[in-house]
mmCIF file of C-alpha atoms in Angstrom:
data_model
loop_
_atom_site.group_PDB
_atom_site.id
_atom_site.type_symbol
_atom_site.label_atom_id
_atom_site.label_comp_id
_atom_site.label_asym_id
_atom_site.label_seq_id
_atom_site.Cartn_x
_atom_site.Cartn_y
_atom_site.Cartn_z
ATOM 1 C CA UNK A 77 5.843 31.960 30.490
ATOM 2 C CA UNK A 78 2.954 31.622 28.105
ATOM 3 C CA UNK A 79 0.280 29.280 29.446
ATOM 4 C CA UNK A 80 -2.093 27.063 27.471
ATOM 5 C CA UNK A 81 -4.899 29.625 27.643
ATOM 6 C CA UNK A 82 -2.648 32.294 26.121
ATOM 7 C CA UNK A 83 -1.595 29.951 23.324
ATOM 8 C CA UNK A 84 -5.170 28.983 22.527
ATOM 9 C CA UNK A 85 -6.345 32.609 22.586
ATOM 10 C CA UNK A 86 -3.517 33.772 20.334
ATOM 11 C CA UNK A 87 -4.089 30.883 17.942
ATOM 12 C CA UNK A 88 -7.796 31.659 17.818
ATOM 13 C CA UNK A 89 -7.242 35.335 17.071
ATOM 14 C CA UNK A 90 -4.694 34.419 14.415
ATOM 15 C CA UNK A 91 -7.074 32.056 12.619
ATOM 16 C CA UNK A 92 -10.087 34.363 12.998
ATOM 17 C CA UNK A 93 -8.118 37.305 11.603
ATOM 18 C CA UNK A 94 -8.601 39.675 14.555
ATOM 19 C CA UNK A 95 -4.907 40.539 14.971
ATOM 20 C CA UNK A 96 -3.451 43.639 13.358
ATOM 21 C CA UNK A 97 -0.710 43.266 10.771
ATOM 22 C CA UNK A 98 2.138 43.560 13.272
ATOM 23 C CA UNK A 99 0.639 41.092 15.739
ATOM 24 C CA UNK A 100 -0.137 38.618 12.968
ATOM 25 C CA UNK A 101 3.446 38.764 11.697
ATOM 26 C CA UNK A 102 4.753 38.188 15.212
ATOM 27 C CA UNK A 103 2.506 35.151 15.713
ATOM 28 C CA UNK A 104 3.502 33.753 12.320
ATOM 29 C CA UNK A 105 7.130 33.974 13.386
ATOM 30 C CA UNK A 106 6.412 32.412 16.785
ATOM 31 C CA UNK A 107 4.643 29.383 15.344
ATOM 32 C CA UNK A 108 7.853 28.468 13.515
ATOM 33 C CA UNK A 109 9.715 28.052 16.770
ATOM 34 C CA UNK A 110 6.874 27.113 19.151
ATOM 35 C CA UNK A 111 5.360 23.705 18.299
ATOM 36 C CA UNK A 112 2.543 24.124 20.833
ATOM 37 C CA UNK A 113 1.391 27.350 19.162
ATOM 38 C CA UNK A 114 1.606 25.782 15.726
ATOM 39 C CA UNK A 115 -0.518 22.836 16.869
ATOM 40 C CA UNK A 116 -3.076 25.207 18.434
ATOM 41 C CA UNK A 117 -3.349 27.200 15.179
ATOM 42 C CA UNK A 118 -3.827 24.028 13.164
ATOM 43 C CA UNK A 119 -6.538 22.864 15.573
ATOM 44 C CA UNK A 120 -8.412 26.179 15.215
ATOM 45 C CA UNK A 121 -8.105 25.938 11.428
ATOM 46 C CA UNK A 122 -9.426 22.388 11.515
ATOM 47 C CA UNK A 123 -12.464 23.372 13.602
ATOM 48 C CA UNK A 124 -13.369 26.428 11.553
ATOM 49 C CA UNK A 125 -12.335 25.421 8.034
ATOM 50 C CA UNK A 126 -15.662 23.728 7.098
ATOM 51 C CA UNK A 127 -17.482 26.949 7.987
ATOM 52 C CA UNK A 128 -15.083 29.409 6.404
ATOM 53 C CA UNK A 129 -16.811 29.512 3.040
ATOM 54 C CA UNK A 130 -20.260 30.169 4.502
ATOM 55 C CA UNK A 131 -19.736 33.508 6.239
ATOM 56 C CA UNK A 132 -17.906 36.729 5.401
ATOM 57 C CA UNK A 133 -14.904 37.797 7.458
ATOM 58 C CA UNK A 134 -16.027 39.818 10.493
ATOM 59 C CA UNK A 135 -14.067 41.827 13.046
ATOM 60 C CA UNK A 136 -15.142 43.413 16.347
ATOM 61 C CA UNK A 137 -15.188 47.228 16.555
ATOM 62 C CA UNK A 138 -11.637 48.593 16.780
ATOM 63 C CA UNK A 139 -12.282 50.395 20.051
ATOM 64 C CA UNK A 140 -13.891 47.486 21.932
ATOM 65 C CA UNK A 141 -10.806 46.450 23.905
ATOM 66 C CA UNK A 142 -9.844 50.071 24.595
ATOM 67 C CA UNK A 143 -13.277 50.759 26.059
ATOM 68 C CA UNK A 144 -13.097 47.697 28.302
ATOM 69 C CA UNK A 145 -9.632 48.649 29.533
ATOM 70 C CA UNK A 146 -10.814 52.200 30.169
ATOM 71 C CA UNK A 147 -13.678 50.896 32.295
ATOM 72 C CA UNK A 148 -11.229 48.735 34.239
ATOM 73 C CA UNK A 149 -9.018 51.767 34.874
ATOM 74 C CA UNK A 150 -12.023 53.800 36.026
ATOM 75 C CA UNK A 151 -12.804 51.230 38.709
ATOM 76 C CA UNK A 152 -9.293 51.481 40.092
ATOM 77 C CA UNK A 153 -8.225 47.995 39.173
ATOM 78 C CA UNK A 154 -5.115 49.379 37.493
ATOM 79 C CA UNK A 155 -3.797 50.655 40.825
ATOM 80 C CA UNK A 156 -3.313 47.100 42.045
ATOM 81 C CA UNK A 157 -0.278 46.716 39.844
ATOM 82 C CA UNK A 158 0.833 45.909 36.339
ATOM 83 C CA UNK A 159 0.610 42.155 36.964
ATOM 84 C CA UNK A 160 -3.160 42.464 37.476
ATOM 85 C CA UNK A 161 -3.550 44.432 34.253
ATOM 86 C CA UNK A 162 -1.508 41.877 32.321
ATOM 87 C CA UNK A 163 -3.651 39.053 33.717
ATOM 88 C CA UNK A 164 -6.902 40.903 32.962
ATOM 89 C CA UNK A 165 -5.795 41.729 29.442
ATOM 90 C CA UNK A 166 -4.858 38.097 28.904
ATOM 91 C CA UNK A 167 -8.319 37.029 30.083
ATOM 92 C CA UNK A 168 -9.982 39.664 27.919
ATOM 93 C CA UNK A 169 -8.125 38.350 24.882
ATOM 94 C CA UNK A 170 -9.328 34.844 25.663
ATOM 95 C CA UNK A 171 -12.931 35.942 26.236
ATOM 96 C CA UNK A 172 -12.909 38.072 23.082
ATOM 97 C CA UNK A 173 -11.548 35.221 20.975
ATOM 98 C CA UNK A 174 -14.033 32.744 22.400
ATOM 99 C CA UNK A 175 -16.944 35.123 21.778
ATOM 100 C CA UNK A 176 -15.870 35.809 18.198
ATOM 101 C CA UNK A 177 -15.429 32.115 17.503
ATOM 102 C CA UNK A 178 -18.854 31.294 18.937
ATOM 103 C CA UNK A 179 -20.456 34.048 16.861
ATOM 104 C CA UNK A 180 -18.717 32.875 13.707
ATOM 105 C CA UNK A 181 -19.805 29.291 14.252
ATOM 106 C CA UNK A 182 -23.386 30.319 15.051
ATOM 107 C CA UNK A 183 -23.588 32.540 11.968
ATOM 108 C CA UNK A 184 -22.146 29.784 9.830
ATOM 109 C CA UNK A 185 -24.700 27.298 11.101
ATOM 110 C CA UNK A 186 -27.542 29.723 10.351
ATOM 111 C CA UNK A 187 -26.259 30.208 6.812
ATOM 112 C CA UNK A 188 -25.732 26.481 6.347
ATOM 113 C CA UNK A 189 -29.241 25.678 7.548
ATOM 114 C CA UNK A 190 -30.668 28.409 5.357
ATOM 115 C CA UNK A 191 -28.850 27.083 2.310
ATOM 116 C CA UNK A 192 -30.066 23.593 3.079
ATOM 117 C CA UNK A 193 -33.680 24.653 3.712
ATOM 118 C CA UNK A 194 -33.981 26.782 0.588
ATOM 119 C CA UNK A 195 -32.278 24.487 -1.862
ATOM 120 C CA UNK A 196 -34.765 23.223 -4.432
ATOM 121 C CA UNK A 197 -35.942 19.716 -3.730
ATOM 122 C CA UNK A 198 -34.815 17.181 -6.315
ATOM 123 C CA UNK A 199 -37.503 16.213 -8.768
ATOM 124 C CA UNK A 200 -39.231 13.007 -7.726
ATOM 125 C CA UNK A 201 -38.824 10.118 -10.087
ATOM 126 C CA UNK A 202 -41.973 8.755 -11.665
ATOM 127 C CA UNK A 203 -43.088 5.249 -10.776
ATOM 128 C CA UNK A 204 -44.590 2.795 -13.244
ATOM 129 C CA UNK A 205 -46.535 -0.448 -13.010
ATOM 130 C CA UNK A 206 -47.239 -2.860 -15.832
ATOM 131 C CA UNK A 207 -50.607 -4.463 -15.144
ATOM 132 C CA UNK A 208 -50.660 -7.921 -16.677
ATOM 133 C CA UNK A 209 -51.960 -11.436 -16.365
ATOM 134 C CA UNK A 210 -48.491 -12.892 -16.969
ATOM 135 C CA UNK A 211 -45.143 -11.755 -18.324
ATOM 136 C CA UNK A 212 -46.352 -12.133 -21.909
ATOM 137 C CA UNK A 213 -49.683 -10.324 -21.477
ATOM 138 C CA UNK A 214 -49.235 -6.616 -20.567
ATOM 139 C CA UNK A 215 -52.629 -4.909 -20.519
ATOM 140 C CA UNK A 216 -52.254 -1.458 -18.934
ATOM 141 C CA UNK A 217 -49.361 0.828 -18.007
ATOM 142 C CA UNK A 218 -49.861 2.905 -14.861
ATOM 143 C CA UNK A 219 -47.547 5.892 -14.295
ATOM 144 C CA UNK A 220 -47.589 7.804 -11.003
ATOM 145 C CA UNK A 221 -45.915 11.102 -10.164
ATOM 146 C CA UNK A 222 -45.357 10.313 -6.491
ATOM 147 C CA UNK A 223 -44.856 13.966 -5.485
ATOM 148 C CA UNK A 224 -48.077 15.262 -7.074
ATOM 149 C CA UNK A 225 -49.852 11.878 -6.724
ATOM 150 C CA UNK A 226 -51.221 12.172 -10.247
ATOM 151 C CA UNK A 227 -51.806 8.912 -12.094
ATOM 152 C CA UNK A 228 -51.819 8.213 -15.825
ATOM 153 C CA UNK A 229 -53.291 4.967 -17.178
ATOM 154 C CA UNK A 230 -52.258 3.881 -20.661
ATOM 155 C CA UNK A 231 -54.003 0.913 -22.319
ATOM 156 C CA UNK A 232 -51.444 -1.418 -23.903
ATOM 157 C CA UNK A 233 -53.076 -4.630 -25.112
ATOM 158 C CA UNK A 234 -56.268 -4.991 -23.096
ATOM 159 C CA UNK A 235 -59.117 -6.111 -25.318
ATOM 160 C CA UNK A 236 -62.608 -4.635 -24.774
ATOM 161 C CA UNK A 237 -65.152 -7.042 -23.302
ATOM 162 C CA UNK A 238 -68.728 -6.553 -24.623
ATOM 163 C CA UNK A 239 -71.081 -5.473 -21.851
ATOM 164 C CA UNK A 240 -68.200 -5.262 -19.351
ATOM 165 C CA UNK A 241 -65.893 -2.579 -17.934
ATOM 166 C CA UNK A 242 -62.364 -2.700 -16.597
ATOM 167 C CA UNK A 243 -62.057 -1.101 -13.156
ATOM 168 C CA UNK A 244 -58.780 -0.165 -11.481
ATOM 169 C CA UNK A 245 -58.183 -0.748 -7.766
ATOM 170 C CA UNK A 246 -55.475 0.127 -5.269
ATOM 171 C CA UNK A 247 -54.762 -2.627 -2.752
ATOM 172 C CA UNK A 248 -52.644 -2.104 0.362
ATOM 173 C CA UNK A 249 -52.882 -3.573 3.875
ATOM 174 C CA UNK A 250 -53.402 -0.234 5.641
ATOM 175 C CA UNK A 251 -56.384 0.574 3.406
ATOM 176 C CA UNK A 252 -58.400 -2.472 4.354
ATOM 177 C CA UNK A 253 -60.665 -3.333 1.425
ATOM 178 C CA UNK A 254 -59.550 -2.470 -2.139
ATOM 179 C CA UNK A 255 -60.277 1.132 -3.154
ATOM 180 C CA UNK A 256 -61.588 1.942 -6.611
ATOM 181 C CA UNK A 257 -59.542 4.276 -8.830
ATOM 182 C CA UNK A 258 -62.213 4.332 -11.502
ATOM 183 C CA UNK A 259 -63.259 2.658 -14.724
ATOM 184 C CA UNK A 260 -60.613 2.519 -17.479
ATOM 185 C CA UNK A 261 -62.595 1.724 -20.603
ATOM 186 C CA UNK A 262 -61.089 4.602 -22.624
ATOM 187 C CA UNK A 263 -58.872 3.425 -25.527
ATOM 188 C CA UNK A 264 -56.369 6.232 -24.927
ATOM 189 C CA UNK A 265 -54.254 7.374 -21.958
ATOM 190 C CA UNK A 266 -56.136 8.915 -19.043
ATOM 191 C CA UNK A 267 -54.600 11.240 -16.447
ATOM 192 C CA UNK A 268 -56.358 11.509 -13.093
ATOM 193 C CA UNK A 269 -55.547 13.103 -9.708
ATOM 194 C CA UNK A 270 -57.189 10.107 -8.064
ATOM 195 C CA UNK A 271 -54.349 9.329 -5.664
ATOM 196 C CA UNK A 272 -54.420 12.593 -3.700
ATOM 197 C CA UNK A 273 -56.083 10.908 -0.724
ATOM 198 C CA UNK A 274 -53.258 8.391 -0.290
ATOM 199 C CA UNK A 275 -49.875 8.884 1.336
ATOM 200 C CA UNK A 276 -46.804 8.390 -0.869
ATOM 201 C CA UNK A 277 -45.563 5.376 1.131
ATOM 202 C CA UNK A 278 -48.970 3.700 0.726
ATOM 203 C CA UNK A 279 -48.918 4.303 -3.035
ATOM 204 C CA UNK A 280 -45.362 3.033 -3.414
ATOM 205 C CA UNK A 281 -46.085 -0.252 -1.612
ATOM 206 C CA UNK A 282 -49.550 -0.873 -3.079
ATOM 207 C CA UNK A 283 -50.650 -3.373 -5.686
ATOM 208 C CA UNK A 284 -52.680 -1.996 -8.593
ATOM 209 C CA UNK A 285 -55.267 -4.452 -9.892
ATOM 210 C CA UNK A 286 -57.889 -4.495 -12.642
ATOM 211 C CA UNK A 287 -61.130 -6.413 -12.292
ATOM 212 C CA UNK A 288 -63.717 -7.134 -14.962
ATOM 213 C CA UNK A 289 -66.972 -5.549 -13.837
ATOM 214 C CA UNK A 290 -70.476 -4.937 -15.198
ATOM 215 C CA UNK A 291 -70.623 -2.094 -17.710
ATOM 216 C CA UNK A 292 -70.003 1.205 -15.895
ATOM 217 C CA UNK A 293 -68.145 -0.358 -12.993
ATOM 218 C CA UNK A 294 -68.776 -2.273 -9.814
ATOM 219 C CA UNK A 295 -72.282 -1.762 -8.381
ATOM 220 C CA UNK A 296 -71.089 -2.397 -4.817
ATOM 221 C CA UNK A 297 -67.933 -0.313 -4.511
ATOM 222 C CA UNK A 298 -65.911 -3.535 -4.228
ATOM 223 C CA UNK A 299 -64.589 -5.891 -6.906
ATOM 224 C CA UNK A 300 -67.367 -8.224 -8.021
ATOM 225 C CA UNK A 301 -65.734 -9.787 -11.080
ATOM 226 C CA UNK A 302 -62.443 -11.608 -11.555
ATOM 227 C CA UNK A 303 -59.145 -9.772 -11.145
ATOM 228 C CA UNK A 304 -57.638 -10.055 -14.615
ATOM 229 C CA UNK A 305 -54.503 -7.877 -14.406
ATOM 230 C CA UNK A 306 -52.240 -6.708 -11.568
ATOM 231 C CA UNK A 307 -48.834 -5.139 -10.917
ATOM 232 C CA UNK A 308 -46.720 -3.099 -8.503
ATOM 233 C CA UNK A 309 -44.987 0.236 -8.985
ATOM 234 C CA UNK A 310 -41.265 0.400 -9.680
ATOM 235 C CA UNK A 311 -39.032 3.443 -10.391
ATOM 236 C CA UNK A 312 -39.161 4.533 -14.019
ATOM 237 C CA UNK A 313 -35.758 4.486 -15.704
#
């Protein structure tokens, strides 16, 4: 009688492709009349199917089992009777199948992890903030590449103030006091790597504010004039 271990070993070898043509044909015929074997084959296919596309088919050396059996014979185990040899061969088939399956799964996982690790990272979406006094008064447009932490400031409708300068600040709880991102008096867009010192999560949650300062910027390193425009970053569409 074939026990559960035999069925599982045969099913494993069938799915892994380690049987020769004659053995494979015999197992294919058996599964039609042995429901337990058919179920075992389906279970092996279910376990290994997600990994099948990641690794090439591999077989153990053709003489592996013969060498093991020869070593058994050399130690005199064969003299204890054919029943012992049958049992040992059955165990060897099970061990061989289990080892091949474990190797296939391990190799598949290595390939899968490698594919995952070396896939190019998706391009980060830019973030934008409209700095304004109210919904009808946009003054500056701030664009941030969150991956490179490079900021571009584009004047929209801010009017120059004689003897004054607009200064941009980043405000976020973890930073404590507002941090200056520089004076933005230029009438055209300015690109600056001024966010490199800040973590992406800090940038994404920060408020960007513009204060009106003495010409050239704040003399104290902190806002001294009124905050005239502010806004938060949102994903660019």
